[in-house]
Amino acid sequence: PGTIRSYWSFSVPLLLAGAATFVMGWSAVIAAKLDLGVAAVGVIALASNISSFTDRVDQIVTGTLYPAICAVKDQTALLYESLVKTNRLALMWAVPFGIGITLFCQDLVLFGIGERWQPAVIVLQLYGVAAAVNHIGFNWTAYFRALDRTRPIAVVSVAATAVFLLTGIPLLLAMGLKGFAIGIALQGFAAVALRAYYLQQLFPGFDFLRHAVRSFLPTVPAAGAVLLLRQAETGRRSLGLAAVIAVVTVVL
């Protein structure tokens, strides 16, 4: 009985979190299919697949680090140090890549996947920003699982899903793909806000806002340069000019 209670208290919140994510994903697909057609489902799938590349470093880092987190779960200082350092490592990839999606998705459509994907641009732009922001404290669940505190994981997932169902679906029906993208951004920011709350409970010295600002600052000059170069454009954008701007962004 004791073992069953232990497994139950640990696993049920994780099952609820998974179910909430499942509901959010499929509700978006079904609503888009019924209201906008199969092409809209394709746009959502494309945006999801491209933005999922921001998760690659996360999966490697979290999977590798989890046994170490469990081994030092009683040493708060070490846990805090590992959280901050792994987040900086992942954000070095996620923020430039996510913001890069936002800045260059129009070029991707024009010179890569084709004009038929033009409706995906607004979705990709908001997905990119949301993906970058979502990586602040990305591996927080590993720490709460190691400490046998899985209830916050369920709370965050269910709350984020509720935000999407209450805002994203109505916005999708009212504004189409643009409304869907706004809904995704809103649920992402809600999840990050709750994540910050729980992390600051676990690590009172963790300044979530300062951590986020430090992560985004190195990308600001590159993004600013892109916007300035775009303002100087005249006529239709060429592949050569798009390549030059991309190289400038990477160098900065």
JSON list of C-alpha atoms in Angstrom, two decimals:
[
{"chain": "A", "resi": 1, "resn": "PRO", "atom": "CA", "xyz": [0.00, 0.00, 0.00]},
{"chain": "A", "resi": 2, "resn": "GLY", "atom": "CA", "xyz": [2.77, 2.45, 0.82]},
{"chain": "A", "resi": 3, "resn": "THR", "atom": "CA", "xyz": [4.49, 1.82, -2.49]},
{"chain": "A", "resi": 4, "resn": "ILE", "atom": "CA", "xyz": [1.21, 2.25, -4.37]},
{"chain": "A", "resi": 5, "resn": "ARG", "atom": "CA", "xyz": [0.54, 5.56, -2.61]},
{"chain": "A", "resi": 6, "resn": "SER", "atom": "CA", "xyz": [4.04, 6.74, -3.47]},
{"chain": "A", "resi": 7, "resn": "TYR", "atom": "CA", "xyz": [3.68, 5.83, -7.15]},
{"chain": "A", "resi": 8, "resn": "TRP", "atom": "CA", "xyz": [0.20, 7.32, -7.25]},
{"chain": "A", "resi": 9, "resn": "SER", "atom": "CA", "xyz": [1.18, 10.69, -5.75]},
{"chain": "A", "resi": 10, "resn": "PHE", "atom": "CA", "xyz": [4.21, 10.95, -8.06]},
{"chain": "A", "resi": 11, "resn": "SER", "atom": "CA", "xyz": [2.66, 9.72, -11.32]},
{"chain": "A", "resi": 12, "resn": "VAL", "atom": "CA", "xyz": [-0.90, 11.06, -11.38]},
{"chain": "A", "resi": 13, "resn": "PRO", "atom": "CA", "xyz": [0.16, 14.74, -11.72]},
{"chain": "A", "resi": 14, "resn": "LEU", "atom": "CA", "xyz": [2.45, 13.74, -14.59]},
{"chain": "A", "resi": 15, "resn": "LEU", "atom": "CA", "xyz": [-0.44, 11.90, -16.27]},
{"chain": "A", "resi": 16, "resn": "LEU", "atom": "CA", "xyz": [-2.63, 14.98, -15.84]},
{"chain": "A", "resi": 17, "resn": "ALA", "atom": "CA", "xyz": [0.09, 17.17, -17.34]},
{"chain": "A", "resi": 18, "resn": "GLY", "atom": "CA", "xyz": [0.41, 14.85, -20.33]},
{"chain": "A", "resi": 19, "resn": "ALA", "atom": "CA", "xyz": [-3.36, 14.72, -20.78]},
{"chain": "A", "resi": 20, "resn": "ALA", "atom": "CA", "xyz": [-3.57, 18.53, -20.68]},
{"chain": "A", "resi": 21, "resn": "THR", "atom": "CA", "xyz": [-0.91, 18.83, -23.37]},
{"chain": "A", "resi": 22, "resn": "PHE", "atom": "CA", "xyz": [-2.75, 16.23, -25.46]},
{"chain": "A", "resi": 23, "resn": "VAL", "atom": "CA", "xyz": [-6.05, 18.12, -25.13]},
{"chain": "A", "resi": 24, "resn": "MET", "atom": "CA", "xyz": [-4.44, 21.42, -26.09]},
{"chain": "A", "resi": 25, "resn": "GLY", "atom": "CA", "xyz": [-2.73, 19.99, -29.16]},
{"chain": "A", "resi": 26, "resn": "TRP", "atom": "CA", "xyz": [-5.71, 18.12, -30.52]},
{"chain": "A", "resi": 27, "resn": "SER", "atom": "CA", "xyz": [-8.24, 20.86, -29.74]},
{"chain": "A", "resi": 28, "resn": "ALA", "atom": "CA", "xyz": [-6.15, 23.22, -31.87]},
{"chain": "A", "resi": 29, "resn": "VAL", "atom": "CA", "xyz": [-5.93, 20.75, -34.74]},
{"chain": "A", "resi": 30, "resn": "ILE", "atom": "CA", "xyz": [-9.64, 19.90, -34.68]},
{"chain": "A", "resi": 31, "resn": "ALA", "atom": "CA", "xyz": [-10.74, 23.54, -34.41]},
{"chain": "A", "resi": 32, "resn": "ALA", "atom": "CA", "xyz": [-8.43, 24.56, -37.26]},
{"chain": "A", "resi": 33, "resn": "LYS", "atom": "CA", "xyz": [-9.63, 21.68, -39.43]},
{"chain": "A", "resi": 34, "resn": "LEU", "atom": "CA", "xyz": [-13.31, 22.40, -38.87]},
{"chain": "A", "resi": 35, "resn": "ASP", "atom": "CA", "xyz": [-13.08, 26.18, -39.19]},
{"chain": "A", "resi": 36, "resn": "LEU", "atom": "CA", "xyz": [-10.24, 26.78, -41.66]},
{"chain": "A", "resi": 37, "resn": "GLY", "atom": "CA", "xyz": [-9.68, 23.49, -43.47]},
{"chain": "A", "resi": 38, "resn": "VAL", "atom": "CA", "xyz": [-6.82, 21.04, -43.93]},
{"chain": "A", "resi": 39, "resn": "ALA", "atom": "CA", "xyz": [-4.39, 23.72, -45.14]},
{"chain": "A", "resi": 40, "resn": "ALA", "atom": "CA", "xyz": [-4.56, 25.43, -41.73]},
{"chain": "A", "resi": 41, "resn": "VAL", "atom": "CA", "xyz": [-3.67, 22.13, -40.04]},
{"chain": "A", "resi": 42, "resn": "GLY", "atom": "CA", "xyz": [-0.64, 21.95, -42.33]},
{"chain": "A", "resi": 43, "resn": "VAL", "atom": "CA", "xyz": [0.43, 25.45, -41.30]},
{"chain": "A", "resi": 44, "resn": "ILE", "atom": "CA", "xyz": [0.13, 24.56, -37.61]},
{"chain": "A", "resi": 45, "resn": "ALA", "atom": "CA", "xyz": [2.12, 21.36, -38.13]},
{"chain": "A", "resi": 46, "resn": "LEU", "atom": "CA", "xyz": [4.83, 23.24, -40.05]},
{"chain": "A", "resi": 47, "resn": "ALA", "atom": "CA", "xyz": [5.16, 25.89, -37.33]},
{"chain": "A", "resi": 48, "resn": "SER", "atom": "CA", "xyz": [5.27, 23.24, -34.60]},
{"chain": "A", "resi": 49, "resn": "ASN", "atom": "CA", "xyz": [7.94, 21.22, -36.39]},
{"chain": "A", "resi": 50, "resn": "ILE", "atom": "CA", "xyz": [10.20, 24.20, -37.09]},
{"chain": "A", "resi": 51, "resn": "SER", "atom": "CA", "xyz": [9.92, 25.66, -33.58]},
{"chain": "A", "resi": 52, "resn": "SER", "atom": "CA", "xyz": [10.53, 22.21, -32.06]},
{"chain": "A", "resi": 53, "resn": "PHE", "atom": "CA", "xyz": [14.16, 22.48, -33.18]},
{"chain": "A", "resi": 54, "resn": "THR", "atom": "CA", "xyz": [14.62, 24.86, -30.23]},
{"chain": "A", "resi": 55, "resn": "ASP", "atom": "CA", "xyz": [14.02, 21.86, -27.96]},
{"chain": "A", "resi": 56, "resn": "ARG", "atom": "CA", "xyz": [16.97, 19.83, -29.20]},
{"chain": "A", "resi": 57, "resn": "VAL", "atom": "CA", "xyz": [19.53, 21.18, -26.72]},
{"chain": "A", "resi": 58, "resn": "ASP", "atom": "CA", "xyz": [16.96, 20.98, -23.92]},
{"chain": "A", "resi": 59, "resn": "GLN", "atom": "CA", "xyz": [16.35, 17.29, -24.43]},
{"chain": "A", "resi": 60, "resn": "ILE", "atom": "CA", "xyz": [20.07, 16.49, -24.40]},
{"chain": "A", "resi": 61, "resn": "VAL", "atom": "CA", "xyz": [20.85, 18.64, -21.37]},
{"chain": "A", "resi": 62, "resn": "THR", "atom": "CA", "xyz": [17.86, 17.56, -19.27]},
{"chain": "A", "resi": 63, "resn": "GLY", "atom": "CA", "xyz": [18.24, 13.86, -20.04]},
{"chain": "A", "resi": 64, "resn": "THR", "atom": "CA", "xyz": [21.94, 13.92, -19.24]},
{"chain": "A", "resi": 65, "resn": "LEU", "atom": "CA", "xyz": [21.61, 15.98, -16.08]},
{"chain": "A", "resi": 66, "resn": "TYR", "atom": "CA", "xyz": [18.60, 14.31, -14.46]},
{"chain": "A", "resi": 67, "resn": "PRO", "atom": "CA", "xyz": [20.55, 11.54, -12.63]},
{"chain": "A", "resi": 68, "resn": "ALA", "atom": "CA", "xyz": [22.91, 14.19, -11.24]},
{"chain": "A", "resi": 69, "resn": "ILE", "atom": "CA", "xyz": [19.96, 16.30, -10.08]},
{"chain": "A", "resi": 70, "resn": "CYS", "atom": "CA", "xyz": [18.56, 13.28, -8.25]},
{"chain": "A", "resi": 71, "resn": "ALA", "atom": "CA", "xyz": [21.96, 12.57, -6.67]},
{"chain": "A", "resi": 72, "resn": "VAL", "atom": "CA", "xyz": [22.25, 16.07, -5.14]},
{"chain": "A", "resi": 73, "resn": "LYS", "atom": "CA", "xyz": [18.57, 16.77, -4.49]},
{"chain": "A", "resi": 74, "resn": "ASP", "atom": "CA", "xyz": [19.30, 17.54, -0.81]},
{"chain": "A", "resi": 75, "resn": "GLN", "atom": "CA", "xyz": [21.96, 20.14, -1.66]},
{"chain": "A", "resi": 76, "resn": "THR", "atom": "CA", "xyz": [20.03, 23.28, -2.54]},
{"chain": "A", "resi": 77, "resn": "ALA", "atom": "CA", "xyz": [23.09, 25.32, -3.54]},
{"chain": "A", "resi": 78, "resn": "LEU", "atom": "CA", "xyz": [24.21, 22.72, -6.08]},
{"chain": "A", "resi": 79, "resn": "LEU", "atom": "CA", "xyz": [20.69, 22.37, -7.47]},
{"chain": "A", "resi": 80, "resn": "TYR", "atom": "CA", "xyz": [20.46, 26.13, -7.90]},
{"chain": "A", "resi": 81, "resn": "GLU", "atom": "CA", "xyz": [23.84, 26.33, -9.61]},
{"chain": "A", "resi": 82, "resn": "SER", "atom": "CA", "xyz": [22.93, 23.54, -12.03]},
{"chain": "A", "resi": 83, "resn": "LEU", "atom": "CA", "xyz": [19.60, 25.20, -12.88]},
{"chain": "A", "resi": 84, "resn": "VAL", "atom": "CA", "xyz": [21.17, 28.56, -13.70]},
{"chain": "A", "resi": 85, "resn": "LYS", "atom": "CA", "xyz": [24.08, 27.17, -15.71]},
{"chain": "A", "resi": 86, "resn": "THR", "atom": "CA", "xyz": [22.07, 24.68, -17.75]},
{"chain": "A", "resi": 87, "resn": "ASN", "atom": "CA", "xyz": [19.49, 27.37, -18.53]},
{"chain": "A", "resi": 88, "resn": "ARG", "atom": "CA", "xyz": [22.20, 29.69, -19.80]},
{"chain": "A", "resi": 89, "resn": "LEU", "atom": "CA", "xyz": [23.57, 26.88, -21.96]},
{"chain": "A", "resi": 90, "resn": "ALA", "atom": "CA", "xyz": [20.21, 26.06, -23.52]},
{"chain": "A", "resi": 91, "resn": "LEU", "atom": "CA", "xyz": [19.22, 29.70, -23.99]},
{"chain": "A", "resi": 92, "resn": "MET", "atom": "CA", "xyz": [22.43, 30.34, -25.94]},
{"chain": "A", "resi": 93, "resn": "TRP", "atom": "CA", "xyz": [20.79, 28.17, -28.62]},
{"chain": "A", "resi": 94, "resn": "ALA", "atom": "CA", "xyz": [17.06, 28.67, -28.04]},
{"chain": "A", "resi": 95, "resn": "VAL", "atom": "CA", "xyz": [16.87, 32.47, -27.99]},
{"chain": "A", "resi": 96, "resn": "PRO", "atom": "CA", "xyz": [18.85, 33.14, -31.20]},
{"chain": "A", "resi": 97, "resn": "PHE", "atom": "CA", "xyz": [17.06, 30.30, -32.97]},
{"chain": "A", "resi": 98, "resn": "GLY", "atom": "CA", "xyz": [13.57, 31.32, -31.81]},
{"chain": "A", "resi": 99, "resn": "ILE", "atom": "CA", "xyz": [14.09, 35.00, -32.62]},
{"chain": "A", "resi": 100, "resn": "GLY", "atom": "CA", "xyz": [15.73, 33.94, -35.89]},
{"chain": "A", "resi": 101, "resn": "ILE", "atom": "CA", "xyz": [12.54, 32.09, -36.86]},
{"chain": "A", "resi": 102, "resn": "THR", "atom": "CA", "xyz": [10.57, 35.26, -36.19]},
{"chain": "A", "resi": 103, "resn": "LEU", "atom": "CA", "xyz": [12.94, 37.48, -38.21]},
{"chain": "A", "resi": 104, "resn": "PHE", "atom": "CA", "xyz": [13.55, 35.18, -41.18]},
{"chain": "A", "resi": 105, "resn": "CYS", "atom": "CA", "xyz": [10.35, 33.17, -41.62]},
{"chain": "A", "resi": 106, "resn": "GLN", "atom": "CA", "xyz": [9.29, 35.47, -44.48]},
{"chain": "A", "resi": 107, "resn": "ASP", "atom": "CA", "xyz": [12.57, 34.69, -46.27]},
{"chain": "A", "resi": 108, "resn": "LEU", "atom": "CA", "xyz": [12.04, 31.00, -45.58]},
{"chain": "A", "resi": 109, "resn": "VAL", "atom": "CA", "xyz": [8.70, 31.19, -47.37]},
{"chain": "A", "resi": 110, "resn": "LEU", "atom": "CA", "xyz": [9.96, 33.34, -50.27]},
{"chain": "A", "resi": 111, "resn": "PHE", "atom": "CA", "xyz": [13.16, 31.45, -51.03]},
{"chain": "A", "resi": 112, "resn": "GLY", "atom": "CA", "xyz": [12.64, 28.06, -49.42]},
{"chain": "A", "resi": 113, "resn": "ILE", "atom": "CA", "xyz": [9.34, 26.30, -48.96]},
{"chain": "A", "resi": 114, "resn": "GLY", "atom": "CA", "xyz": [7.31, 28.41, -51.41]},
{"chain": "A", "resi": 115, "resn": "GLU", "atom": "CA", "xyz": [4.69, 31.15, -51.54]},
{"chain": "A", "resi": 116, "resn": "ARG", "atom": "CA", "xyz": [1.87, 28.70, -50.84]},
{"chain": "A", "resi": 117, "resn": "TRP", "atom": "CA", "xyz": [3.04, 28.76, -47.21]},
{"chain": "A", "resi": 118, "resn": "GLN", "atom": "CA", "xyz": [2.51, 32.53, -46.90]},
{"chain": "A", "resi": 119, "resn": "PRO", "atom": "CA", "xyz": [-0.31, 32.05, -44.33]},
{"chain": "A", "resi": 120, "resn": "ALA", "atom": "CA", "xyz": [2.24, 30.36, -42.06]},
{"chain": "A", "resi": 121, "resn": "VAL", "atom": "CA", "xyz": [4.34, 33.53, -41.66]},
{"chain": "A", "resi": 122, "resn": "ILE", "atom": "CA", "xyz": [2.33, 35.12, -38.84]},
{"chain": "A", "resi": 123, "resn": "VAL", "atom": "CA", "xyz": [2.15, 31.77, -37.03]},
{"chain": "A", "resi": 124, "resn": "LEU", "atom": "CA", "xyz": [5.91, 31.25, -37.36]},
{"chain": "A", "resi": 125, "resn": "GLN", "atom": "CA", "xyz": [6.65, 34.78, -36.16]},
{"chain": "A", "resi": 126, "resn": "LEU", "atom": "CA", "xyz": [4.73, 34.35, -32.92]},
{"chain": "A", "resi": 127, "resn": "TYR", "atom": "CA", "xyz": [5.85, 30.72, -32.50]},
{"chain": "A", "resi": 128, "resn": "GLY", "atom": "CA", "xyz": [9.48, 31.85, -32.67]},
{"chain": "A", "resi": 129, "resn": "VAL", "atom": "CA", "xyz": [9.12, 34.41, -29.89]},
{"chain": "A", "resi": 130, "resn": "ALA", "atom": "CA", "xyz": [7.03, 32.02, -27.79]},
{"chain": "A", "resi": 131, "resn": "ALA", "atom": "CA", "xyz": [9.59, 29.23, -28.23]},
{"chain": "A", "resi": 132, "resn": "ALA", "atom": "CA", "xyz": [12.42, 31.51, -27.11]},
{"chain": "A", "resi": 133, "resn": "VAL", "atom": "CA", "xyz": [10.53, 32.74, -24.03]},
{"chain": "A", "resi": 134, "resn": "ASN", "atom": "CA", "xyz": [9.38, 29.22, -23.16]},
{"chain": "A", "resi": 135, "resn": "HIS", "atom": "CA", "xyz": [12.98, 28.13, -22.67]},
{"chain": "A", "resi": 136, "resn": "ILE", "atom": "CA", "xyz": [13.50, 30.32, -19.63]},
{"chain": "A", "resi": 137, "resn": "GLY", "atom": "CA", "xyz": [13.66, 27.76, -16.82]},
{"chain": "A", "resi": 138, "resn": "PHE", "atom": "CA", "xyz": [13.01, 25.05, -19.43]},
{"chain": "A", "resi": 139, "resn": "ASN", "atom": "CA", "xyz": [14.15, 22.08, -17.29]},
{"chain": "A", "resi": 140, "resn": "TRP", "atom": "CA", "xyz": [12.31, 23.08, -14.12]},
{"chain": "A", "resi": 141, "resn": "THR", "atom": "CA", "xyz": [10.26, 19.87, -14.20]},
{"chain": "A", "resi": 142, "resn": "ALA", "atom": "CA", "xyz": [13.42, 17.76, -13.71]},
{"chain": "A", "resi": 143, "resn": "TYR", "atom": "CA", "xyz": [14.02, 19.46, -10.34]},
{"chain": "A", "resi": 144, "resn": "PHE", "atom": "CA", "xyz": [10.47, 19.01, -9.12]},
{"chain": "A", "resi": 145, "resn": "ARG", "atom": "CA", "xyz": [10.43, 15.36, -10.22]},
{"chain": "A", "resi": 146, "resn": "ALA", "atom": "CA", "xyz": [13.73, 14.74, -8.39]},
{"chain": "A", "resi": 147, "resn": "LEU", "atom": "CA", "xyz": [12.25, 16.30, -5.25]},
{"chain": "A", "resi": 148, "resn": "ASP", "atom": "CA", "xyz": [9.05, 14.23, -5.59]},
{"chain": "A", "resi": 149, "resn": "ARG", "atom": "CA", "xyz": [6.94, 17.37, -6.04]},
{"chain": "A", "resi": 150, "resn": "THR", "atom": "CA", "xyz": [5.09, 16.72, -9.28]},
{"chain": "A", "resi": 151, "resn": "ARG", "atom": "CA", "xyz": [1.87, 18.57, -8.47]},
{"chain": "A", "resi": 152, "resn": "PRO", "atom": "CA", "xyz": [3.20, 21.96, -9.74]},
{"chain": "A", "resi": 153, "resn": "ILE", "atom": "CA", "xyz": [3.91, 20.31, -13.11]},
{"chain": "A", "resi": 154, "resn": "ALA", "atom": "CA", "xyz": [0.26, 19.36, -13.42]},
{"chain": "A", "resi": 155, "resn": "VAL", "atom": "CA", "xyz": [-0.92, 22.80, -12.26]},
{"chain": "A", "resi": 156, "resn": "VAL", "atom": "CA", "xyz": [1.18, 24.59, -14.88]},
{"chain": "A", "resi": 157, "resn": "SER", "atom": "CA", "xyz": [0.14, 22.27, -17.73]},
{"chain": "A", "resi": 158, "resn": "VAL", "atom": "CA", "xyz": [-3.56, 22.38, -16.87]},
{"chain": "A", "resi": 159, "resn": "ALA", "atom": "CA", "xyz": [-3.51, 26.16, -16.41]},
{"chain": "A", "resi": 160, "resn": "ALA", "atom": "CA", "xyz": [-1.72, 26.71, -19.72]},
{"chain": "A", "resi": 161, "resn": "THR", "atom": "CA", "xyz": [-4.21, 24.46, -21.48]},
{"chain": "A", "resi": 162, "resn": "ALA", "atom": "CA", "xyz": [-7.11, 26.31, -19.89]},
{"chain": "A", "resi": 163, "resn": "VAL", "atom": "CA", "xyz": [-5.66, 29.64, -21.10]},
{"chain": "A", "resi": 164, "resn": "PHE", "atom": "CA", "xyz": [-5.41, 28.25, -24.63]},
{"chain": "A", "resi": 165, "resn": "LEU", "atom": "CA", "xyz": [-8.93, 26.81, -24.61]},
{"chain": "A", "resi": 166, "resn": "LEU", "atom": "CA", "xyz": [-10.39, 30.06, -23.27]},
{"chain": "A", "resi": 167, "resn": "THR", "atom": "CA", "xyz": [-8.42, 32.40, -25.55]},
{"chain": "A", "resi": 168, "resn": "GLY", "atom": "CA", "xyz": [-6.74, 30.47, -28.35]},
{"chain": "A", "resi": 169, "resn": "ILE", "atom": "CA", "xyz": [-9.76, 28.60, -29.67]},
{"chain": "A", "resi": 170, "resn": "PRO", "atom": "CA", "xyz": [-12.06, 31.68, -29.68]},
{"chain": "A", "resi": 171, "resn": "LEU", "atom": "CA", "xyz": [-9.29, 33.76, -31.29]},
{"chain": "A", "resi": 172, "resn": "LEU", "atom": "CA", "xyz": [-8.74, 31.06, -33.92]},
{"chain": "A", "resi": 173, "resn": "LEU", "atom": "CA", "xyz": [-12.45, 31.05, -34.75]},
{"chain": "A", "resi": 174, "resn": "ALA", "atom": "CA", "xyz": [-12.57, 34.86, -34.85]},
{"chain": "A", "resi": 175, "resn": "MET", "atom": "CA", "xyz": [-9.25, 35.72, -36.51]},
{"chain": "A", "resi": 176, "resn": "GLY", "atom": "CA", "xyz": [-8.05, 32.52, -38.16]},
{"chain": "A", "resi": 177, "resn": "LEU", "atom": "CA", "xyz": [-4.40, 31.53, -37.97]},
{"chain": "A", "resi": 178, "resn": "LYS", "atom": "CA", "xyz": [-3.36, 34.90, -36.54]},
{"chain": "A", "resi": 179, "resn": "GLY", "atom": "CA", "xyz": [-5.73, 34.33, -33.61]},
{"chain": "A", "resi": 180, "resn": "PHE", "atom": "CA", "xyz": [-4.35, 30.83, -33.14]},
{"chain": "A", "resi": 181, "resn": "ALA", "atom": "CA", "xyz": [-0.80, 32.19, -32.97]},
{"chain": "A", "resi": 182, "resn": "ILE", "atom": "CA", "xyz": [-1.83, 34.81, -30.40]},
{"chain": "A", "resi": 183, "resn": "GLY", "atom": "CA", "xyz": [-3.47, 32.07, -28.32]},
{"chain": "A", "resi": 184, "resn": "ILE", "atom": "CA", "xyz": [-0.27, 30.00, -28.40]},
{"chain": "A", "resi": 185, "resn": "ALA", "atom": "CA", "xyz": [1.73, 33.02, -27.25]},
{"chain": "A", "resi": 186, "resn": "LEU", "atom": "CA", "xyz": [-0.73, 33.72, -24.40]},
{"chain": "A", "resi": 187, "resn": "GLN", "atom": "CA", "xyz": [-0.65, 30.16, -23.10]},
{"chain": "A", "resi": 188, "resn": "GLY", "atom": "CA", "xyz": [3.14, 30.14, -23.34]},
{"chain": "A", "resi": 189, "resn": "PHE", "atom": "CA", "xyz": [3.49, 33.32, -21.29]},
{"chain": "A", "resi": 190, "resn": "ALA", "atom": "CA", "xyz": [1.01, 31.97, -18.73]},
{"chain": "A", "resi": 191, "resn": "ALA", "atom": "CA", "xyz": [3.07, 28.79, -18.37]},
{"chain": "A", "resi": 192, "resn": "VAL", "atom": "CA", "xyz": [6.30, 30.76, -17.95]},
{"chain": "A", "resi": 193, "resn": "ALA", "atom": "CA", "xyz": [4.72, 33.03, -15.31]},
{"chain": "A", "resi": 194, "resn": "LEU", "atom": "CA", "xyz": [3.61, 30.02, -13.25]},
{"chain": "A", "resi": 195, "resn": "ARG", "atom": "CA", "xyz": [6.99, 28.37, -13.77]},
{"chain": "A", "resi": 196, "resn": "ALA", "atom": "CA", "xyz": [8.67, 31.49, -12.38]},
{"chain": "A", "resi": 197, "resn": "TYR", "atom": "CA", "xyz": [6.40, 31.38, -9.33]},
{"chain": "A", "resi": 198, "resn": "TYR", "atom": "CA", "xyz": [7.25, 27.78, -8.49]},
{"chain": "A", "resi": 199, "resn": "LEU", "atom": "CA", "xyz": [10.97, 28.19, -9.17]},
{"chain": "A", "resi": 200, "resn": "GLN", "atom": "CA", "xyz": [11.16, 31.18, -6.87]},
{"chain": "A", "resi": 201, "resn": "GLN", "atom": "CA", "xyz": [9.45, 29.12, -4.18]},
{"chain": "A", "resi": 202, "resn": "LEU", "atom": "CA", "xyz": [12.06, 26.40, -4.62]},
{"chain": "A", "resi": 203, "resn": "PHE", "atom": "CA", "xyz": [15.00, 28.82, -4.97]},
{"chain": "A", "resi": 204, "resn": "PRO", "atom": "CA", "xyz": [14.15, 32.11, -3.20]},
{"chain": "A", "resi": 205, "resn": "GLY", "atom": "CA", "xyz": [17.30, 33.75, -4.59]},
{"chain": "A", "resi": 206, "resn": "PHE", "atom": "CA", "xyz": [16.39, 33.03, -8.20]},
{"chain": "A", "resi": 207, "resn": "ASP", "atom": "CA", "xyz": [15.69, 36.34, -9.98]},
{"chain": "A", "resi": 208, "resn": "PHE", "atom": "CA", "xyz": [13.61, 35.09, -12.90]},
{"chain": "A", "resi": 209, "resn": "LEU", "atom": "CA", "xyz": [13.32, 38.47, -14.64]},
{"chain": "A", "resi": 210, "resn": "ARG", "atom": "CA", "xyz": [17.06, 39.20, -14.46]},
{"chain": "A", "resi": 211, "resn": "HIS", "atom": "CA", "xyz": [17.81, 35.70, -15.70]},
{"chain": "A", "resi": 212, "resn": "ALA", "atom": "CA", "xyz": [15.47, 36.25, -18.67]},
{"chain": "A", "resi": 213, "resn": "VAL", "atom": "CA", "xyz": [16.90, 39.68, -19.56]},
{"chain": "A", "resi": 214, "resn": "ARG", "atom": "CA", "xyz": [20.47, 38.37, -19.50]},
{"chain": "A", "resi": 215, "resn": "SER", "atom": "CA", "xyz": [19.45, 35.59, -21.84]},
{"chain": "A", "resi": 216, "resn": "PHE", "atom": "CA", "xyz": [17.87, 37.88, -24.42]},
{"chain": "A", "resi": 217, "resn": "LEU", "atom": "CA", "xyz": [20.32, 40.81, -24.37]},
{"chain": "A", "resi": 218, "resn": "PRO", "atom": "CA", "xyz": [22.97, 39.20, -26.65]},
{"chain": "A", "resi": 219, "resn": "THR", "atom": "CA", "xyz": [20.33, 38.72, -29.36]},
{"chain": "A", "resi": 220, "resn": "VAL", "atom": "CA", "xyz": [19.12, 42.34, -29.27]},
{"chain": "A", "resi": 221, "resn": "PRO", "atom": "CA", "xyz": [21.95, 43.85, -31.42]},
{"chain": "A", "resi": 222, "resn": "ALA", "atom": "CA", "xyz": [21.48, 41.21, -34.10]},
{"chain": "A", "resi": 223, "resn": "ALA", "atom": "CA", "xyz": [17.71, 41.65, -34.18]},
{"chain": "A", "resi": 224, "resn": "GLY", "atom": "CA", "xyz": [18.10, 45.43, -34.26]},
{"chain": "A", "resi": 225, "resn": "ALA", "atom": "CA", "xyz": [20.51, 45.19, -37.20]},
{"chain": "A", "resi": 226, "resn": "VAL", "atom": "CA", "xyz": [18.06, 43.03, -39.14]},
{"chain": "A", "resi": 227, "resn": "LEU", "atom": "CA", "xyz": [15.23, 45.49, -38.60]},
{"chain": "A", "resi": 228, "resn": "LEU", "atom": "CA", "xyz": [17.42, 48.44, -39.67]},
{"chain": "A", "resi": 229, "resn": "LEU", "atom": "CA", "xyz": [18.62, 46.64, -42.81]},
{"chain": "A", "resi": 230, "resn": "ARG", "atom": "CA", "xyz": [15.05, 45.74, -43.67]},
{"chain": "A", "resi": 231, "resn": "GLN", "atom": "CA", "xyz": [14.05, 49.40, -43.38]},
{"chain": "A", "resi": 232, "resn": "ALA", "atom": "CA", "xyz": [16.72, 50.26, -45.94]},
{"chain": "A", "resi": 233, "resn": "GLU", "atom": "CA", "xyz": [15.40, 47.78, -48.50]},
{"chain": "A", "resi": 234, "resn": "THR", "atom": "CA", "xyz": [13.93, 49.08, -51.75]},
{"chain": "A", "resi": 235, "resn": "GLY", "atom": "CA", "xyz": [11.89, 46.95, -54.09]},
{"chain": "A", "resi": 236, "resn": "ARG", "atom": "CA", "xyz": [11.40, 43.21, -53.85]},
{"chain": "A", "resi": 237, "resn": "ARG", "atom": "CA", "xyz": [13.76, 41.36, -51.54]},
{"chain": "A", "resi": 238, "resn": "SER", "atom": "CA", "xyz": [16.40, 39.25, -53.28]},
{"chain": "A", "resi": 239, "resn": "LEU", "atom": "CA", "xyz": [17.91, 35.97, -52.16]},
{"chain": "A", "resi": 240, "resn": "GLY", "atom": "CA", "xyz": [21.37, 37.58, -52.10]},
{"chain": "A", "resi": 241, "resn": "LEU", "atom": "CA", "xyz": [20.27, 40.40, -49.80]},
{"chain": "A", "resi": 242, "resn": "ALA", "atom": "CA", "xyz": [18.46, 37.95, -47.53]},
{"chain": "A", "resi": 243, "resn": "ALA", "atom": "CA", "xyz": [21.66, 35.86, -47.30]},
{"chain": "A", "resi": 244, "resn": "VAL", "atom": "CA", "xyz": [23.74, 38.93, -46.43]},
{"chain": "A", "resi": 245, "resn": "ILE", "atom": "CA", "xyz": [21.34, 39.94, -43.67]},
{"chain": "A", "resi": 246, "resn": "ALA", "atom": "CA", "xyz": [21.40, 36.37, -42.32]},
{"chain": "A", "resi": 247, "resn": "VAL", "atom": "CA", "xyz": [25.21, 36.37, -42.22]},
{"chain": "A", "resi": 248, "resn": "VAL", "atom": "CA", "xyz": [25.26, 39.75, -40.43]},
{"chain": "A", "resi": 249, "resn": "THR", "atom": "CA", "xyz": [22.81, 38.37, -37.87]},
{"chain": "A", "resi": 250, "resn": "VAL", "atom": "CA", "xyz": [24.89, 35.25, -37.19]},
{"chain": "A", "resi": 251, "resn": "VAL", "atom": "CA", "xyz": [28.11, 37.30, -36.84]},
{"chain": "A", "resi": 252, "resn": "LEU", "atom": "CA", "xyz": [26.52, 39.74, -34.42]}
]
